[in-house]
XYZ file of C-alpha atoms in Angstrom:
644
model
C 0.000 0.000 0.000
C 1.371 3.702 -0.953
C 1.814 5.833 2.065
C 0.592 9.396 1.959
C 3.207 10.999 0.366
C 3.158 8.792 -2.453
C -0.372 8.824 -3.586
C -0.725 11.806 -6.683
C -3.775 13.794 -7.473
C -6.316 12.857 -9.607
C -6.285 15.333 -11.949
C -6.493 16.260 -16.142
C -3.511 18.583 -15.430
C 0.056 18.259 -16.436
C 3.211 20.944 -15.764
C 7.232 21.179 -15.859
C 7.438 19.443 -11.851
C 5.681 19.425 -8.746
C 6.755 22.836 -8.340
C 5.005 24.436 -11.101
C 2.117 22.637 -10.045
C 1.425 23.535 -6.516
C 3.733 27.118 -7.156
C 0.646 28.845 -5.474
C 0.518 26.471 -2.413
C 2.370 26.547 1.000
C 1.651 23.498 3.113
C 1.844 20.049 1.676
C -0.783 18.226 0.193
C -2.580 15.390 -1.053
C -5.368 14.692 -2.406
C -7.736 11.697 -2.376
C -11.193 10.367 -4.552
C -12.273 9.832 -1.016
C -12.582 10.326 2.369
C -12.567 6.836 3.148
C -9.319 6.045 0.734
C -7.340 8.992 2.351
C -8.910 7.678 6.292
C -7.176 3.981 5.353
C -3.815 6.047 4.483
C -3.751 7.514 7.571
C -4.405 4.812 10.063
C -1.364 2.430 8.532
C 0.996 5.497 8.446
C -0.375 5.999 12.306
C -0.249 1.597 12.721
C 3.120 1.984 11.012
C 4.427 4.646 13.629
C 3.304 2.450 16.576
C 4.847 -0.920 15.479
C 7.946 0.949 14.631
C 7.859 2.707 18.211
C 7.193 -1.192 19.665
C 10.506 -2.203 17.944
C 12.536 0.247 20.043
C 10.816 -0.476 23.072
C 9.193 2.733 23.059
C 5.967 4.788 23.844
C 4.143 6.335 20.986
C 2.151 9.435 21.916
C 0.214 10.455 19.589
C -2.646 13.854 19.296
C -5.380 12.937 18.623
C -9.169 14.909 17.100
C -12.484 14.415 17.607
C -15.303 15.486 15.005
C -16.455 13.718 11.446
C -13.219 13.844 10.231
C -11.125 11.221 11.721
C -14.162 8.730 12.295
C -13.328 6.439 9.526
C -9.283 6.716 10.499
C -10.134 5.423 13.894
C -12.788 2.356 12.660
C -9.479 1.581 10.107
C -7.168 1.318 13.431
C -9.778 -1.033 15.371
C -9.945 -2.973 12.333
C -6.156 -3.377 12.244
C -6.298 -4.195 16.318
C -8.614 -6.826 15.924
C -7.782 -8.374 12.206
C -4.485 -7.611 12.209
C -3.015 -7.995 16.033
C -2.507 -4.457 16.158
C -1.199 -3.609 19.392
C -1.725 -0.431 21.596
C -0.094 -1.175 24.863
C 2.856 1.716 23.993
C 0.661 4.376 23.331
C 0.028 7.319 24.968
C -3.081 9.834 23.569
C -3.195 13.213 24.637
C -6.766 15.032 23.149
C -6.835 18.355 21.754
C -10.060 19.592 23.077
C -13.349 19.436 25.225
C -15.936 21.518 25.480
C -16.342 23.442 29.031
C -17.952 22.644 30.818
C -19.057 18.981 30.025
C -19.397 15.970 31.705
C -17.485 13.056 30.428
C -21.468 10.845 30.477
C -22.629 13.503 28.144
C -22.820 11.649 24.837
C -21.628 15.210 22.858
C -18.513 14.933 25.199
C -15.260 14.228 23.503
C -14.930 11.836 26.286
C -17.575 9.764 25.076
C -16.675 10.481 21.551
C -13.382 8.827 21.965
C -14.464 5.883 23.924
C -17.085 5.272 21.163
C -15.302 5.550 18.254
C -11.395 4.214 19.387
C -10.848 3.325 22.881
C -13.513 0.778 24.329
C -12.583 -1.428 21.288
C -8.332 -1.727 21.589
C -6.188 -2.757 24.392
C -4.471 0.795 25.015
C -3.888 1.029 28.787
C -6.803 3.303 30.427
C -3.765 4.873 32.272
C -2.119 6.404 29.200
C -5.521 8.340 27.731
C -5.359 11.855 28.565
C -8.673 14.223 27.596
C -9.154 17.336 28.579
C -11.652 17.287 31.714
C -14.648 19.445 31.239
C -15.585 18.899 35.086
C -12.656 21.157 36.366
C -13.668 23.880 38.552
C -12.791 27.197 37.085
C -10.688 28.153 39.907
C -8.678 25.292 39.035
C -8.291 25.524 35.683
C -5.247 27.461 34.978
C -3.354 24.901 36.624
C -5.277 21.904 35.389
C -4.283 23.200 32.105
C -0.306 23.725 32.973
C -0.506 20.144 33.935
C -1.724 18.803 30.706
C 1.252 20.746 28.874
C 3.516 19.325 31.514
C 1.797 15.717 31.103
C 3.132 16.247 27.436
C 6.267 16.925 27.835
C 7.153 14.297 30.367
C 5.754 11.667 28.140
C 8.313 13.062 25.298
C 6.297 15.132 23.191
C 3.580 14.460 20.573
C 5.194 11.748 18.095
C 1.946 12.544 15.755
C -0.968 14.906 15.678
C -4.016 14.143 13.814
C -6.051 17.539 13.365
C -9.242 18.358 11.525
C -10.189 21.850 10.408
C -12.932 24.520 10.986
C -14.666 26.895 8.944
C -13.249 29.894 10.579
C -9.813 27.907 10.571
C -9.525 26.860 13.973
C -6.940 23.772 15.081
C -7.900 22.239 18.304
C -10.545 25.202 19.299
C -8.007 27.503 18.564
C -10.034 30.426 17.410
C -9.086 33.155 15.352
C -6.974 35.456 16.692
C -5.038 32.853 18.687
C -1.164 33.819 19.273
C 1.276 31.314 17.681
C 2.598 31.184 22.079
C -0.786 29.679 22.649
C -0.619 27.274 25.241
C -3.350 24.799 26.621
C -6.076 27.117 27.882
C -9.718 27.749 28.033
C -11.225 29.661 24.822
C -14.110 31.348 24.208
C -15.749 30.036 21.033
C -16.560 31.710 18.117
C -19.908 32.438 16.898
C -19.374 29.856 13.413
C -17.630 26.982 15.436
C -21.034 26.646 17.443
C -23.308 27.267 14.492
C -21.464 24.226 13.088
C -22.489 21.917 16.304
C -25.422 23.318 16.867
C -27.063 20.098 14.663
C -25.554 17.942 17.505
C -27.028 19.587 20.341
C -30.358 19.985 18.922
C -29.796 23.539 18.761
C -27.130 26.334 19.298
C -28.946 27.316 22.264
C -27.468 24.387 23.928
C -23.367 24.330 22.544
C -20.894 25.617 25.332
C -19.888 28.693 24.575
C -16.257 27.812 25.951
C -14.003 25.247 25.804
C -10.656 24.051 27.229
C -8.074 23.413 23.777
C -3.971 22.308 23.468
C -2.633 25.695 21.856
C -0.934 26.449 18.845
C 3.014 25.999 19.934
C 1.679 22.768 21.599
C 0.237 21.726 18.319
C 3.349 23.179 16.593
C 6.054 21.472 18.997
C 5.070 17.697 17.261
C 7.299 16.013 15.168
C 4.438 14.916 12.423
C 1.165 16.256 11.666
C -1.291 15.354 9.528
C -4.679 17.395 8.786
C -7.308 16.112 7.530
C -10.448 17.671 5.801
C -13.248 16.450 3.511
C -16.204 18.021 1.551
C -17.101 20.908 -0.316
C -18.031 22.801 3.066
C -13.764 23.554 4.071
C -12.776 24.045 0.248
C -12.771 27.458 1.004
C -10.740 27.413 4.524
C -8.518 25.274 2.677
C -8.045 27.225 -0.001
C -6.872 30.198 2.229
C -5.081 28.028 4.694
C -2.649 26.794 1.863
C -2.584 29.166 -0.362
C -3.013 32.616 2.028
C -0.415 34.501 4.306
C 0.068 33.146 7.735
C -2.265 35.024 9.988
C -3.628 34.480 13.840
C -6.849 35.203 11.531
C -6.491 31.750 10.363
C -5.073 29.949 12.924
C -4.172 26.709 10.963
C -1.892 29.132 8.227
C 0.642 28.443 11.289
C 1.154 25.324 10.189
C 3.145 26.868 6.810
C 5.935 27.086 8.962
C 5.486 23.304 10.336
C 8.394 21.219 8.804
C 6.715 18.025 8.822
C 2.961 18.839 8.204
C 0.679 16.966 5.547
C -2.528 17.990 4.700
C -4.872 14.835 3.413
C -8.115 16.235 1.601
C -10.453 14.687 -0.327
C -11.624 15.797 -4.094
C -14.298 17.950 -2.750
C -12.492 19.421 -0.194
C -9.484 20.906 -2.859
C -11.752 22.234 -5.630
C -10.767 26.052 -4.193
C -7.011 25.266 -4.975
C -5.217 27.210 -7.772
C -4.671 23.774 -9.517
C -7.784 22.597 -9.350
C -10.072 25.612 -9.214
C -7.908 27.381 -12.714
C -5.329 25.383 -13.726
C -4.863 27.418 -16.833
C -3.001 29.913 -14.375
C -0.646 27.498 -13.085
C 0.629 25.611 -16.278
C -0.031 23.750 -19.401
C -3.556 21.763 -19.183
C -5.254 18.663 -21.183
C -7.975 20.115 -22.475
C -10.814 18.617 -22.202
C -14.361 19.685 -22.740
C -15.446 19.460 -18.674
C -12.448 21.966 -18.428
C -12.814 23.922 -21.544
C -16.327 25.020 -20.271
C -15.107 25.475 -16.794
C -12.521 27.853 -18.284
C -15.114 29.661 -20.604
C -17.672 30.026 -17.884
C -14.689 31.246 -15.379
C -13.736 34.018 -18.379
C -17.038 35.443 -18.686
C -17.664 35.550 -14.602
C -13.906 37.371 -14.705
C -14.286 40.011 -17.813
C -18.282 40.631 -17.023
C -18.898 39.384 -20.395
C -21.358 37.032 -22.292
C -19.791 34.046 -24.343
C -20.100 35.589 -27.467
C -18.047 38.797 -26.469
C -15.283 37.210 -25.628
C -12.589 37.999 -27.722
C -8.706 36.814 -28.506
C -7.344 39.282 -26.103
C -9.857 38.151 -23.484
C -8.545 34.542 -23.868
C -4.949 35.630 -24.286
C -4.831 37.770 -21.350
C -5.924 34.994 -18.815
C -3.875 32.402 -19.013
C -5.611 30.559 -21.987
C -3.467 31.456 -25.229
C -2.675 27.586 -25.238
C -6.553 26.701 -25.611
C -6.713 29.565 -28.340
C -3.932 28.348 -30.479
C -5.185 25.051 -30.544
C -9.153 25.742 -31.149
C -7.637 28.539 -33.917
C -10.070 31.905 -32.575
C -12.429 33.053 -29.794
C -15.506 32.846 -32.482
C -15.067 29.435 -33.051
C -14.213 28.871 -29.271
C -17.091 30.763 -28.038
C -19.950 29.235 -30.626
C -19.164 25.751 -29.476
C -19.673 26.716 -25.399
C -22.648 28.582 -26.647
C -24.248 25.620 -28.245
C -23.093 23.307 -25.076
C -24.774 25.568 -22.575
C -27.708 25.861 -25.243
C -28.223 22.307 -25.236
C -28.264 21.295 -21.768
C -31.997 23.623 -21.279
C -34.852 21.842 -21.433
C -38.800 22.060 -19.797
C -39.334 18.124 -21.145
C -36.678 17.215 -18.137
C -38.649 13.308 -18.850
C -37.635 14.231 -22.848
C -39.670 15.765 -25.308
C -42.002 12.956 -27.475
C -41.730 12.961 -31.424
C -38.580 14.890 -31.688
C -34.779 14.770 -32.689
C -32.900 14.748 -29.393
C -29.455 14.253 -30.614
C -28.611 17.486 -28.823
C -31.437 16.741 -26.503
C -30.227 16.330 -22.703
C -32.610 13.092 -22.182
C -33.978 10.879 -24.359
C -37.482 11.139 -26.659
C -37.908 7.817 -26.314
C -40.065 6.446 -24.580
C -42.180 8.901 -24.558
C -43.735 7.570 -21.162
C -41.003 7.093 -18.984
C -41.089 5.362 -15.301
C -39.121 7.619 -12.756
C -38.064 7.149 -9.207
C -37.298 10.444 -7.365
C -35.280 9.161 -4.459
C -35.163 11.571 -1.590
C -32.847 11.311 1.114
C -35.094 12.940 3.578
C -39.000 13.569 3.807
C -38.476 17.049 1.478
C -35.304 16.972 -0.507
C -38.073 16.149 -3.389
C -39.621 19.164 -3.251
C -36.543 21.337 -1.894
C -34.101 20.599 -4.923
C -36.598 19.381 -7.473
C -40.238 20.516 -7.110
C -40.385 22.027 -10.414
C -38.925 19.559 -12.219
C -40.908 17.059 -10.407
C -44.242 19.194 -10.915
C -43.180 18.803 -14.709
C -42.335 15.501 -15.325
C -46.469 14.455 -13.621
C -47.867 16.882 -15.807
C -46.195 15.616 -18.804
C -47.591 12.481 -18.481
C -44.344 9.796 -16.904
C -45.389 7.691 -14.491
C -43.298 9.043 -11.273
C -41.810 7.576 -7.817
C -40.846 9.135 -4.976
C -39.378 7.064 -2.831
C -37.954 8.855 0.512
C -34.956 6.751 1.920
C -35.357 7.771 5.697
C -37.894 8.553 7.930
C -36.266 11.791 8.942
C -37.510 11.541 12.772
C -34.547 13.056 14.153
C -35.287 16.575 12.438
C -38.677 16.701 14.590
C -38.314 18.623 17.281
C -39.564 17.678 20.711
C -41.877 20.400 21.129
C -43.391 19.542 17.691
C -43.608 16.083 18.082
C -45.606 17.228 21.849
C -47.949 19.174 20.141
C -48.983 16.330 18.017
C -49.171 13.804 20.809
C -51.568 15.969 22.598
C -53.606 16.669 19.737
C -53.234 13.146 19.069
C -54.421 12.100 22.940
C -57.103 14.593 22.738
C -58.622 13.535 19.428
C -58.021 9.634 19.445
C -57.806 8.439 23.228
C -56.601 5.518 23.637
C -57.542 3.728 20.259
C -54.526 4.318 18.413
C -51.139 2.168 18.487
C -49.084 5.397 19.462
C -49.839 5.262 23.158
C -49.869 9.417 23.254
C -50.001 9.877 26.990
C -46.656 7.524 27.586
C -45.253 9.973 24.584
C -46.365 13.133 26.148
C -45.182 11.325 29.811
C -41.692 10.680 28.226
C -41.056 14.053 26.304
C -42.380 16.244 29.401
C -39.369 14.463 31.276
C -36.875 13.533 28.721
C -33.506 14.459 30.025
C -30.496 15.976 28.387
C -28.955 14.202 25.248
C -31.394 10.896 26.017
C -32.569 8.758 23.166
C -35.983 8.973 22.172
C -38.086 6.006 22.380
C -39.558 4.140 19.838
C -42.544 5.301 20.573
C -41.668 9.115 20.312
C -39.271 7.825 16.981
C -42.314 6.339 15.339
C -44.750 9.492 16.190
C -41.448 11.589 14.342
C -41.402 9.325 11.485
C -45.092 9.954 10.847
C -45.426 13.049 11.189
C -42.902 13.672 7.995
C -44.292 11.048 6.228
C -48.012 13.191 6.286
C -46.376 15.975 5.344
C -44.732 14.202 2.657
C -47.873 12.951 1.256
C -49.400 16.703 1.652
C -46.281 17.958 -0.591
C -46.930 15.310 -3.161
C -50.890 15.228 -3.574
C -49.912 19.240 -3.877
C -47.555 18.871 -6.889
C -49.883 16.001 -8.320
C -48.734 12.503 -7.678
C -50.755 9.782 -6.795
C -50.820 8.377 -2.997
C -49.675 4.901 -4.017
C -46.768 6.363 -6.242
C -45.300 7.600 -2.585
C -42.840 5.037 -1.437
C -41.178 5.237 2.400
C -38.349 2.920 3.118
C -37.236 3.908 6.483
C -34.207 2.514 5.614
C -32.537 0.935 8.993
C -29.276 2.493 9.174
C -30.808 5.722 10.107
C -33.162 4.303 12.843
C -30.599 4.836 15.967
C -32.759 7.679 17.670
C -29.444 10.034 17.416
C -27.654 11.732 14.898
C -25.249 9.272 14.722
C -26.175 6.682 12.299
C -25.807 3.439 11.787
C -22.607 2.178 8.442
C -24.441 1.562 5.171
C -25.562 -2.427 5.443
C -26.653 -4.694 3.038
C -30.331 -4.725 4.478
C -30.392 -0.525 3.321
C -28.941 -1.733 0.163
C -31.663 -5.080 -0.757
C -34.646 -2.357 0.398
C -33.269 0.149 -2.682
C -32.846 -2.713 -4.949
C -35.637 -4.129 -4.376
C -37.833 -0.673 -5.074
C -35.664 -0.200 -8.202
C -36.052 -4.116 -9.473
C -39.962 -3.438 -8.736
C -40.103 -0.080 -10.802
C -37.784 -0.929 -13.459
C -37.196 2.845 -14.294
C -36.070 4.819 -17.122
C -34.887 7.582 -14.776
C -33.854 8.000 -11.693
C -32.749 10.828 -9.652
C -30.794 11.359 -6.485
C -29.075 13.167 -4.457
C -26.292 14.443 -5.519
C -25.312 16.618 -2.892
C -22.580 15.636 0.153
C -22.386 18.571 2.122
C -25.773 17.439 4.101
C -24.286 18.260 7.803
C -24.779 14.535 8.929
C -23.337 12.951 5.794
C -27.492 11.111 5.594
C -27.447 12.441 1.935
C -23.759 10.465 1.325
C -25.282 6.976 3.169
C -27.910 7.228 1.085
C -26.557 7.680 -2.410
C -23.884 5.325 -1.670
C -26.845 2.682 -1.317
C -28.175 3.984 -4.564
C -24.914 3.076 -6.611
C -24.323 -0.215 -4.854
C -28.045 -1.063 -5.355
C -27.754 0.031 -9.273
C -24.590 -1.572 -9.564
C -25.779 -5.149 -8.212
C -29.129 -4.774 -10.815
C -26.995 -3.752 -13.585
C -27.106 -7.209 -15.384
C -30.814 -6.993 -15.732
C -31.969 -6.109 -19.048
C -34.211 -2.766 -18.623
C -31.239 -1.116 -16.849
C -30.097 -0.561 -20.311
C -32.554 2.523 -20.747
C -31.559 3.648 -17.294
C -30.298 6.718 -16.654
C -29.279 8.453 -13.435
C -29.497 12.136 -12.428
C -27.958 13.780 -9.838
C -29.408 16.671 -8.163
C -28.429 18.929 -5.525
C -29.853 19.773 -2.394
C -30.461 23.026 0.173
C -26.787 23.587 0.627
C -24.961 23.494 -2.837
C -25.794 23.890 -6.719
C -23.690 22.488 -9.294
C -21.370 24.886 -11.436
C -22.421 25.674 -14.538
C -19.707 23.880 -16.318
C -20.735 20.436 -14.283
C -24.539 21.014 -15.672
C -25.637 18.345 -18.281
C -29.936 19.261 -18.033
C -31.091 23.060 -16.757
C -35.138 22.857 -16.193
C -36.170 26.359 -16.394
C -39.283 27.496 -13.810
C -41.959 29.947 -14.841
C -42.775 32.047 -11.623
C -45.776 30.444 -11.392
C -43.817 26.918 -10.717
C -41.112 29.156 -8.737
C -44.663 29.640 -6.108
C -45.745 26.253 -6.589
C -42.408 24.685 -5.121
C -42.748 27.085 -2.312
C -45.695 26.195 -1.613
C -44.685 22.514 -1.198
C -42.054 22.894 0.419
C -44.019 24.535 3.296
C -46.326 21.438 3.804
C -43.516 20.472 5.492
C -44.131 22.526 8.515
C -41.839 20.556 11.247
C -39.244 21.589 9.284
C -40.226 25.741 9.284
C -39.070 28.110 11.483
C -36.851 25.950 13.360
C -34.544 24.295 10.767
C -32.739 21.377 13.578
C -29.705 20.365 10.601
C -29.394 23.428 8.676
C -25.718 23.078 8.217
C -24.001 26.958 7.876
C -26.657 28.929 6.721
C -29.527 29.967 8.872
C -31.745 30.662 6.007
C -35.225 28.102 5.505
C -35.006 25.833 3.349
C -37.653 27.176 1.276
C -35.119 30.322 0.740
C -32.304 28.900 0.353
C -33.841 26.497 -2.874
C -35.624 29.548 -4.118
C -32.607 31.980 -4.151
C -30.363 28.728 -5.684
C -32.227 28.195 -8.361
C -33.049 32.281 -9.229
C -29.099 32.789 -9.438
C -28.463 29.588 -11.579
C -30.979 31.221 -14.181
C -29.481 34.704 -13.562
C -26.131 33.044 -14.625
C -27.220 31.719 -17.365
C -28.327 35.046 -18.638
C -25.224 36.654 -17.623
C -23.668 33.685 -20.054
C -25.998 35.263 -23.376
C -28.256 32.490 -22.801
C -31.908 33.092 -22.325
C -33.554 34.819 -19.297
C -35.883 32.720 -16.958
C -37.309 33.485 -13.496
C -35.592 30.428 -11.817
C -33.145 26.719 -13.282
C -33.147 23.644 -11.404
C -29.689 21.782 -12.246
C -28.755 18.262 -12.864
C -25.653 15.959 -13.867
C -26.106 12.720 -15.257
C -24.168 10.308 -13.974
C -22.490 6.887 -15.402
C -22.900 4.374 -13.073
């Protein structure tokens, strides 16, 4: 297996050296298709530090992170303990953070959060795991955290430091405007970093506003570390982390001056990079037609121009006189993206009947197509599709929805109370939900417990009705609604459940009984709680295992995107335009979801509804099409076929 440092980019991108190819960058890199890849890296260089350590008759201390990030490093390392005889006698772990104050029961403790994920399943000695204690009075404090430096120091120093990254840059809870002399401390924490958690604690109401972190020269004094960060969401912190000046601004820019740091990313999370994001301006490219309209598209954003007015100079002048020589002029250059941006709009999203549609984004035949609309949740139908889904009824397919989860743990408790006494005061005690033991058990639910499955099945229905309210709205048919409560969501927290085969025979088996011409998904990973992810992945695996049947021949897959991200222009293979009048009737279903009004419980980084933030999405795709020369329309929904 390569090690970190060996593995390349995957990219259409060639230059002189490595040099001219990351000439913009300033901390180390590499880049992964996947989180998961990358995550198996990092475990055997961490399994490889340990045995080596073992060899010598030494301790291995290593730093270790909580948060999504390293969850899939630490599941590789258990693996390798109990498959491989992976030992963890000689280590010592020191923890970079803890919220403060927190008990180490709370299950949103880092406490817990190690125990969970690493240290209840290897054979480290209890003795040698060091986490900051949130229980500390704050009188003792200042020495508590003197201590933990010293604690460091007499165990020999941090061999390894695994970090992740936050949006506002923070290492540990290093905040900006952290001095490089940092030291372990208590922190105040900023406004972002508990926006960000807010989805685990049901609410930012209820994150600490302080916690106790390691500080930057404590970070800065180990001999390896490697940083880890994944999705579209910290493309942008990682774009000025490697790329900008070192600033207290941006805490983790310290680590330019680290001379043993790595930073492991995957795809999504290194789209902002020079190399990635414009490649033209670094070097010689491949070019092919995914980055040919990338390039166009970036040209007219950059000169304020339409396609058409772009001219030699324009080309010349930014880094593409390579891409000129070889298409011969800006005419001919600028025709050709016209017509590919041309061709991908469309109001027959199903395909229009009884015409040519070799420059058609979907197919004319059949004219009646079967389509499953998978939805990840009880609205991402309506939220990144409604339109298009309005559309494709009314022009006669025969259409699915099929929602993947129950979506129980977006109900909040004082919804799901109001309908249990409504419930109680309408039914009695006829129905199955016993209301009163519901109303008994939210009135005195404590902190961070479980619901029941009582209170989880009350959750479950009350998005499924306002699923079906959405969908009778836009026109479908009750028994064309499909729920399949798939199980790996159906833990009663926000932590799920891995992808298992039963979640991937339930999709199968929905697709095998359709047989569809189309289907769309979800296409969008930067869903806070990575539901959206688990849920495609059991698309792909279900479509791959059914791929050997004959009708998934004519099957095509679309990938759409959801309340947090829209595809770029260049990535766009069909653009449904929206009269205003379908702009309002999306709205309007949206809203029958009403648990999820108001009060968004997962909204990820932007506090908007989701009913504005799909409306003002969509309204800016068409706006950019019009800035392209293309025609004006009130709103676009966006999709990307993909080859499965």
């Amino acid at each position: 297996m390569k090690s970190a440092l060996e593995i390349k980019p995957d990219i259409s991108y060639k230059s002189a050296g490595k040099f001219e190819e990351t000439r913009f960058e300033k901390i180390h890199n590499e880049i992964f298709k996947s989180s998961a890849e990358a995550s198996i890296i990092v475990a055997q260089e961490i399994a490889q530090l340990i045995r080596s350590k073992q060899e010598k008759g030494k301790s291995c201390v290593l730093g270790l992170a909580t948060g999504s990030s390293p969850v899939k490093v630490y599941e590789e390392l258990v693996r390798m303990h109990k498959e491989e005889g992976l030992s963890f006698s000689n280590v010592i772990t020191f923890n970079l953070d803890e919220y403060y104050p927190m008990s180490k029961e709370n299950n949103q403790s880092y406490h817990y959060f190690m125990h969970q994920h690493l240290f209840n399943h290897i054979d480290i000695n209890p003795d040698n795991v060091n986490i900051p204690d949130g229980t500390v009075s704050i009188d003792e404090l200042n020495q508590y955290c003197i201590d933990y430096e010293m604690n460091i120091k007499q165990a020999g120093g941090l061999d390894f430091q695994l970090l992740g990254i936050g949006r506002t840059g923070h290492v540990g809870f290093n905040e900006p405007g952290s001095h490089i002399n940092s030291g372990t401390r208590i922190i105040t924490l900023d406004h972002i970093t508990r926006v960000d958690a807010s989805s685990d604690f049901n609410g930012i109401d209820n994150v600490p506003k302080r916690a106790i972190t390691m500080g930057v020269s404590t970070i800065m004094r180990s001999k390896r570390i490697v940083l880890m960060a994944w999705g579209q969401n910290k493309a942008d912190i990682i774009k000025r982390t490697v790329q900008g000046d070192i600033s207290s601004e941006v805490p983790a820019t310290f680590l330019q001056n680290h001379p043993n740091a790595t930073f492991v990313l995957d795809q999504s999370a290194a789209v902002e990079l020079t190399r990635f994001k414009t490649p033209w301006l670094v070097g010689e490219c491949i070019w092919t037609q995914e980055l040919k309209s990338k390039a166009i598209v970036w040209l007219c954003q950059k000169t304020k121009q339409s396609i058409l007015k772009l001219t030699d100079r324009d080309y010349n002048n930014n880094g593409m006189s390579d891409l000129l020589a070889q298409e011969g002029s800006a005419y001919d250059l600028n025709i050709n993206m016209f017509n590919v941006l041309q061709h991908t709009i469309t109001g027959w999203p199903g395909g229009k009947p009884n015409t040519d549609d070799s420059h058609r984004p979907e197919r004319a035949n059949p004219a009646k197509k079967r389509v499953i609309l998978f939805s990840p949740h009880p609205d991402d139908d309506v939220i990144s599709m409604g339109g298009t889904f309005s559309k494709l009824i009314k022009q006669g397919h025969d259409v699915h929805v099929v929602y993947q989860t129950s979506g129980n743990i977006a109900v909040t408790d004082d919804e799901a109370l109001k309908f249990a006494e409504v419930g109680s005061d309408f039914i009695g005690s006829g129905s199955d939900i016993d209301f009163k033991s519901v109303i008994k058990f939210l009135n005195n639910k404590s902190e961070n417990q479980i619901d029941s499955l009582e209170v989880r099945k009350l959750k479950g229905l009350i998005r499924r009705r306002e699923s079906y309210a959405a969908t009778r709205y836009i026109g479908l048919k009750d028994e064309n609604t499909h729920f399949l409560d798939l199980p790996f969501y159906e833990t009663g927290q926000v932590k799920k459940n891995p992808l298992g085969p039963e979640d991937i025979a339930i999709v199968k088996d929905i697709i095998a009984k359709i047989k569809p011409h189309q289907v769309f998904a979800a296409g969008d990973l930067a869903d806070p709680h990575g539901t959206h992810e688990v849920c495609l992945n059991a698309i792909f695996a279900a479509m791959a295992a059914l791929k050997p049947e004959k009708y998934m021949d004519d099957c095509w897959l679309w990938l759409y995107r959801g309340a947090w991200h829209e595809w770029d222009i260049h990535e766009i293979d069909m653009a449904v335009p929206l009269s205003p009048s379908e702009v309002l009737l999306k709205r309007h279903a949206i809203l029958y979801h009403q648990s999820q009004k108001d009060r968004v419980m997962f909204q990820g980084n932007d506090s908007r509804e989701f009913w504005v933030r799909a409306e003002d999405r969509n309204k800016n795709t068409a706006v950019l099409y019009d800035d392209l020369g293309l025609a004006e329309y009130e709103a676009i929904e966006a999709f990307k076929r993909f080859d499965y």
